[in-house]
mmCIF file of N, CA and C in Angstrom:
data_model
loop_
_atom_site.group_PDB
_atom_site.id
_atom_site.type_symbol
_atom_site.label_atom_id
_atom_site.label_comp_id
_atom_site.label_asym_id
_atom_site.label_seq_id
_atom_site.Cartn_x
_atom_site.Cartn_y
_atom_site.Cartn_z
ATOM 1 N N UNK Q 1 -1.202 21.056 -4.453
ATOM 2 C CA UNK Q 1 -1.161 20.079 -3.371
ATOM 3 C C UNK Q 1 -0.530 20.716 -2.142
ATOM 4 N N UNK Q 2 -1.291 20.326 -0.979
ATOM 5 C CA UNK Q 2 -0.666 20.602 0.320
ATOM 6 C C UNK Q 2 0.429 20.395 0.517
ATOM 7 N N UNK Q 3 1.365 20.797 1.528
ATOM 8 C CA UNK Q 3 2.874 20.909 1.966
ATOM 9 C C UNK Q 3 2.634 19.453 3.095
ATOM 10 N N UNK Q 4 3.366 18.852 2.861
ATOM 11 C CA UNK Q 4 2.812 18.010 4.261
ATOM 12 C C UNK Q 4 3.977 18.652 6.220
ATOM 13 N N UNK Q 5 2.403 18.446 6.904
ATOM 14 C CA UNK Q 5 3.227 18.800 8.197
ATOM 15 C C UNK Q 5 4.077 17.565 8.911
ATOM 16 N N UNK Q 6 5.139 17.478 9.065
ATOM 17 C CA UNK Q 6 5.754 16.505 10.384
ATOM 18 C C UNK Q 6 5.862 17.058 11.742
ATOM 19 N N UNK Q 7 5.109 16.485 12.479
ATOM 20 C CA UNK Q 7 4.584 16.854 13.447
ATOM 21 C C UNK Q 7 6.096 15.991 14.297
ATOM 22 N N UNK Q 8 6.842 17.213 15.182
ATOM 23 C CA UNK Q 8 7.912 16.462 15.643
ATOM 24 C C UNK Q 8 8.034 16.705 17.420
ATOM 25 N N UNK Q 9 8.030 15.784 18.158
ATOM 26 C CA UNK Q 9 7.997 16.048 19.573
ATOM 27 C C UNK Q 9 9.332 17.880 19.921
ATOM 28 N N UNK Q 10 8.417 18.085 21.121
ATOM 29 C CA UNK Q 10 9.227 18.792 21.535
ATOM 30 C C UNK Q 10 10.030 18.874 23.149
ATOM 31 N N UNK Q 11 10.210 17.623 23.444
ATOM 32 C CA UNK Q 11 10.657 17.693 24.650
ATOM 33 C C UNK Q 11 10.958 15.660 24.620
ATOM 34 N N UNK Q 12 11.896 15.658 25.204
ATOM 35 C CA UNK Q 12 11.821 13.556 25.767
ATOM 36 C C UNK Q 12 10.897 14.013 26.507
ATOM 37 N N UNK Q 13 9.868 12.974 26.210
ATOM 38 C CA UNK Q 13 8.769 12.089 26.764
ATOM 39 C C UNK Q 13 8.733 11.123 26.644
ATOM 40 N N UNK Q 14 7.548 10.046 26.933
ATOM 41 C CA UNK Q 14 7.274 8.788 26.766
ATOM 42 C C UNK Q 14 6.454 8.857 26.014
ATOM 43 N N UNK Q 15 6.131 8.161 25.135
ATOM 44 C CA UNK Q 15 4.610 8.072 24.513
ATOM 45 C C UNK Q 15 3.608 7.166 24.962
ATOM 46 N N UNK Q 16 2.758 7.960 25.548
ATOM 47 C CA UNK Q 16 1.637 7.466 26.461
ATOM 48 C C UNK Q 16 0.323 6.707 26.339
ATOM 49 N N UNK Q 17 -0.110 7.377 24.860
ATOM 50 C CA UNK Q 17 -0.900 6.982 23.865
ATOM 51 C C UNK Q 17 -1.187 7.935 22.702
ATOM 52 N N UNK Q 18 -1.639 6.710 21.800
ATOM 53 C CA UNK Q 18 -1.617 7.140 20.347
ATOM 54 C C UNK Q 18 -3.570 7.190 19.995
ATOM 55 N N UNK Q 19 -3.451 8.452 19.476
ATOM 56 C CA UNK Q 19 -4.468 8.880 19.694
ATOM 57 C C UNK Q 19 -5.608 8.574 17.942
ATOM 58 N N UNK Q 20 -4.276 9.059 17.116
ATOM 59 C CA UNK Q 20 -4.869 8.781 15.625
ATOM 60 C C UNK Q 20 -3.902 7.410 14.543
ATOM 61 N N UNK Q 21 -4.463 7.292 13.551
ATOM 62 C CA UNK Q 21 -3.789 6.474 12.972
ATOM 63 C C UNK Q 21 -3.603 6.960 11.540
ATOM 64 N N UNK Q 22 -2.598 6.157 10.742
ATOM 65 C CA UNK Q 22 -2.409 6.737 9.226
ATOM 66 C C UNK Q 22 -3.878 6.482 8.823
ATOM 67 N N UNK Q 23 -4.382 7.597 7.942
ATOM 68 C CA UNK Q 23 -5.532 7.503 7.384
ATOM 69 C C UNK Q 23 -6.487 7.994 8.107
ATOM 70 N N UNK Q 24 -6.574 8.989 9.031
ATOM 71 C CA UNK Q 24 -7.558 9.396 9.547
ATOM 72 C C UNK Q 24 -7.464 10.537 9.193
ATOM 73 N N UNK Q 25 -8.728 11.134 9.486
ATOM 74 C CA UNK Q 25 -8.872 12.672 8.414
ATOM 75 C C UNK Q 25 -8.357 13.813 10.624
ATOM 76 N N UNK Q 26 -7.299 14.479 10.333
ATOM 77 C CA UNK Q 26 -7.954 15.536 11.690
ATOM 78 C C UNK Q 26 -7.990 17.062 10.771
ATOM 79 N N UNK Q 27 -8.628 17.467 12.046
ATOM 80 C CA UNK Q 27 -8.417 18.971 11.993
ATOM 81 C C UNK Q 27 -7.320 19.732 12.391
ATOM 82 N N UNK Q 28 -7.360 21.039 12.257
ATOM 83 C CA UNK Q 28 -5.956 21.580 12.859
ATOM 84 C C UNK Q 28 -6.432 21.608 14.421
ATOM 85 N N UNK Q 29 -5.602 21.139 15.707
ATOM 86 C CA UNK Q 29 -5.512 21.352 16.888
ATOM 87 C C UNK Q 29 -6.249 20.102 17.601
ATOM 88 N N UNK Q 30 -6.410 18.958 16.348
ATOM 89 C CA UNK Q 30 -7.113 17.492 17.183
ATOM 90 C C UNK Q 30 -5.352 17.068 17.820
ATOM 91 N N UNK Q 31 -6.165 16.054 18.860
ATOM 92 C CA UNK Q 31 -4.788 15.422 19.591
ATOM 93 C C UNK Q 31 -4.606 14.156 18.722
ATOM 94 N N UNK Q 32 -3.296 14.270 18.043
ATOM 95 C CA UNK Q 32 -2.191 13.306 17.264
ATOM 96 C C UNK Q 32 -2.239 12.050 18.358
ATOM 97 N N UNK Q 33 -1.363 12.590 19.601
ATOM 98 C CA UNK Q 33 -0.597 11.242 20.696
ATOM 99 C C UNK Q 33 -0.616 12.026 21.482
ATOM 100 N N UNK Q 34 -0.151 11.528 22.743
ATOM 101 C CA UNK Q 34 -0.169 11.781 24.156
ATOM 102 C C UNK Q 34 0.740 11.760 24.692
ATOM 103 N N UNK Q 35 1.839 12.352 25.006
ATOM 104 C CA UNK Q 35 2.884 12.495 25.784
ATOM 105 C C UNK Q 35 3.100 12.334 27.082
ATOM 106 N N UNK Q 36 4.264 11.357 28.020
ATOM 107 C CA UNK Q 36 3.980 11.575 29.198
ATOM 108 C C UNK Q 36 5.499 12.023 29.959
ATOM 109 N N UNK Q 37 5.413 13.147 30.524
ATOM 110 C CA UNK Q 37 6.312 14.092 30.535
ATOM 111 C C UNK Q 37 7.095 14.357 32.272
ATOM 112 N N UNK Q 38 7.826 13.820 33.103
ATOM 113 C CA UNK Q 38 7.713 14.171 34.581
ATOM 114 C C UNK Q 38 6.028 14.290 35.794
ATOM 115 N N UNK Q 39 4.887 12.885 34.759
ATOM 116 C CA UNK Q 39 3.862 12.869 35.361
ATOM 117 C C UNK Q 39 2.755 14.127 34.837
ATOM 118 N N UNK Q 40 3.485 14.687 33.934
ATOM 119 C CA UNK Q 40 2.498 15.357 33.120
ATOM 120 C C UNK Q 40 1.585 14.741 31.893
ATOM 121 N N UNK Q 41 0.970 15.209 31.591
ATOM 122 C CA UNK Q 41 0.705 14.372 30.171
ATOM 123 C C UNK Q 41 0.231 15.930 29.293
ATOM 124 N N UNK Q 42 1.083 15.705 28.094
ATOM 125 C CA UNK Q 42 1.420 16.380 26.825
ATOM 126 C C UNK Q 42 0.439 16.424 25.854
ATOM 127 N N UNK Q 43 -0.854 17.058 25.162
ATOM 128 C CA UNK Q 43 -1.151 16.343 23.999
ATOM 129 C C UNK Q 43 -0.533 16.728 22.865
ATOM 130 N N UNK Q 44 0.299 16.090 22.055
ATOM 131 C CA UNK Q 44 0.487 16.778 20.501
ATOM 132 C C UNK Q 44 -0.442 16.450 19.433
ATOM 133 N N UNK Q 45 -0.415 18.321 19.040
ATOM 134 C CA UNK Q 45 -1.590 18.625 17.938
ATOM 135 C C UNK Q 45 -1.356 18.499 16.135
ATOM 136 N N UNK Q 46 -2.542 18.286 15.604
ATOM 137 C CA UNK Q 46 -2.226 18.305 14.432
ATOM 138 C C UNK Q 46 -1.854 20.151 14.046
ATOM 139 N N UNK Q 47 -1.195 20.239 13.638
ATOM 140 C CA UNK Q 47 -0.962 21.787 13.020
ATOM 141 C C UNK Q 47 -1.934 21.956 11.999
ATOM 142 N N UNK Q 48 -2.613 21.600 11.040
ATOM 143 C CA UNK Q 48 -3.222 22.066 10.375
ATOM 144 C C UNK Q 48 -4.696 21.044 9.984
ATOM 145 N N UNK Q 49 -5.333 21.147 9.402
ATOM 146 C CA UNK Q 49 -6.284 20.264 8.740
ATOM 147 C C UNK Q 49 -6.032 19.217 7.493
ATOM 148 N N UNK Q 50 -6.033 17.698 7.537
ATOM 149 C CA UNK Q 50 -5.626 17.107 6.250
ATOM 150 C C UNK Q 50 -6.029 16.015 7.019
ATOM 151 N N UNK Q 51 -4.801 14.851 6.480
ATOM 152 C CA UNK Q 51 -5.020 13.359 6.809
ATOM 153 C C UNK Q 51 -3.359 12.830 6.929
ATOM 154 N N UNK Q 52 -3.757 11.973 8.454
ATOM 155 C CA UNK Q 52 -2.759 11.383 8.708
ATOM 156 C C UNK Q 52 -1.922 10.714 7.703
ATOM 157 N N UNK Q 53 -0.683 11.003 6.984
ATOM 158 C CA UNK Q 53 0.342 10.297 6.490
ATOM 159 C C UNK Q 53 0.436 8.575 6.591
ATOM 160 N N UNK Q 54 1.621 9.237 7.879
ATOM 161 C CA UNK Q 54 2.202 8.172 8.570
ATOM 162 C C UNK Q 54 2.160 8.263 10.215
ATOM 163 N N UNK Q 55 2.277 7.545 10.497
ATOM 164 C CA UNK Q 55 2.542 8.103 12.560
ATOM 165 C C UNK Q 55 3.975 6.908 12.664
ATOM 166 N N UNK Q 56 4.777 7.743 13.476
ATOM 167 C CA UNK Q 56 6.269 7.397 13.902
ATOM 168 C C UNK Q 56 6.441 6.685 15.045
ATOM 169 N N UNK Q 57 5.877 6.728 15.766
ATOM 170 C CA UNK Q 57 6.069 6.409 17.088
ATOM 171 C C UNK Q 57 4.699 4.974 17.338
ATOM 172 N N UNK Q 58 4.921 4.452 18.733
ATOM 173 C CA UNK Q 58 4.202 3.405 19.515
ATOM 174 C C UNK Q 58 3.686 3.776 20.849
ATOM 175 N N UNK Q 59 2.776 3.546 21.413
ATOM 176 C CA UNK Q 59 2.490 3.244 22.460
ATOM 177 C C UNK Q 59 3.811 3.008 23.990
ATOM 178 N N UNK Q 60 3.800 3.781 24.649
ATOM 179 C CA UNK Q 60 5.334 3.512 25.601
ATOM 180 C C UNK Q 60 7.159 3.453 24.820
ATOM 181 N N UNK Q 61 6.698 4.108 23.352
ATOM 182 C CA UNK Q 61 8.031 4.585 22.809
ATOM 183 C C UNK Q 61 8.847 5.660 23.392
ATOM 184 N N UNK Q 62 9.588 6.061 23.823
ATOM 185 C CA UNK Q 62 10.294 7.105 24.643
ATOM 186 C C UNK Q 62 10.875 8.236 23.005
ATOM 187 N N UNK Q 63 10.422 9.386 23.492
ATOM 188 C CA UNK Q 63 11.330 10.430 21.792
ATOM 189 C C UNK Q 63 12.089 11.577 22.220
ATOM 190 N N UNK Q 64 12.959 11.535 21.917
ATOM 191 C CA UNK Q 64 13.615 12.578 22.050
ATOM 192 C C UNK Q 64 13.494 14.146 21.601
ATOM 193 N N UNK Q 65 13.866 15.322 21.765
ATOM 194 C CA UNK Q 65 13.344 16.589 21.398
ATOM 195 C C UNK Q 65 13.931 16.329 19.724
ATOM 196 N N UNK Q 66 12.725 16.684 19.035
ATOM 197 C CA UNK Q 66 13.421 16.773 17.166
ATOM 198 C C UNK Q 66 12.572 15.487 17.045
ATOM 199 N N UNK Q 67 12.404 14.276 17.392
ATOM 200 C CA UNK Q 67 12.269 13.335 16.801
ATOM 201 C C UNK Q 67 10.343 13.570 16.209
ATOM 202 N N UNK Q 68 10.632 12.630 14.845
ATOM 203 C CA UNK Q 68 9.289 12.893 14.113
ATOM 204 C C UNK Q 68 7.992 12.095 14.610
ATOM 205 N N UNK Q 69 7.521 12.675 14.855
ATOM 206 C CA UNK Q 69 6.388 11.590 15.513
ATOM 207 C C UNK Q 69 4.706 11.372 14.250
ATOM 208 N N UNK Q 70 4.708 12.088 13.289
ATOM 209 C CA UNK Q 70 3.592 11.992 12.365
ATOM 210 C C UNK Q 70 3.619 12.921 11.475
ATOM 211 N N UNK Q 71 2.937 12.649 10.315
ATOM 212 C CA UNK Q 71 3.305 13.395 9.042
ATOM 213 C C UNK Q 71 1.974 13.851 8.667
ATOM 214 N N UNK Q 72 1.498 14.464 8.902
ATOM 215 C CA UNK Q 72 -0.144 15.206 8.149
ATOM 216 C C UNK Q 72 -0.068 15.788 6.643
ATOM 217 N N UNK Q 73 -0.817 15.198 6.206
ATOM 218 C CA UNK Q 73 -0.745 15.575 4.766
ATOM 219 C C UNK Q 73 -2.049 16.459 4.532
#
């Protein structure tokens, strides 16, 4: 069995939008969520190929650097 990835922000952002949900199959390098960063926008990637876990975060949730934002299994 796979290792599962937690996909964890790397910077405070906002969360801008959520792109996948638990139970969706991605690939490695599909966009997870959307970060919105000093008017930038961020996408975070799946690291590898599997299926969404769990997802951590909401729509306009604010995360801090470290915090977990999705679990790819």
């Amino acid at each position: 069995m796979a290792m599962a990835d937690e996909i964890r922000a790397e910077m405070v952002a906002n969360v801008w939008k959520v792109v996948a949900a638990a139970g969706d199959a991605v690939d490695d390098g599909d966009t997870l969520v959307i970060l919105e960063s000093m008017k930038m926008e961020i996408p975070v990637l799946a690291e590898s190929a599997g299926t969404v876990a769990s997802m951590h975060v909401n729509e306009g949730d604010v995360v801090q650097e470290g915090d977990l934002i999705a679990i790819v299994e």
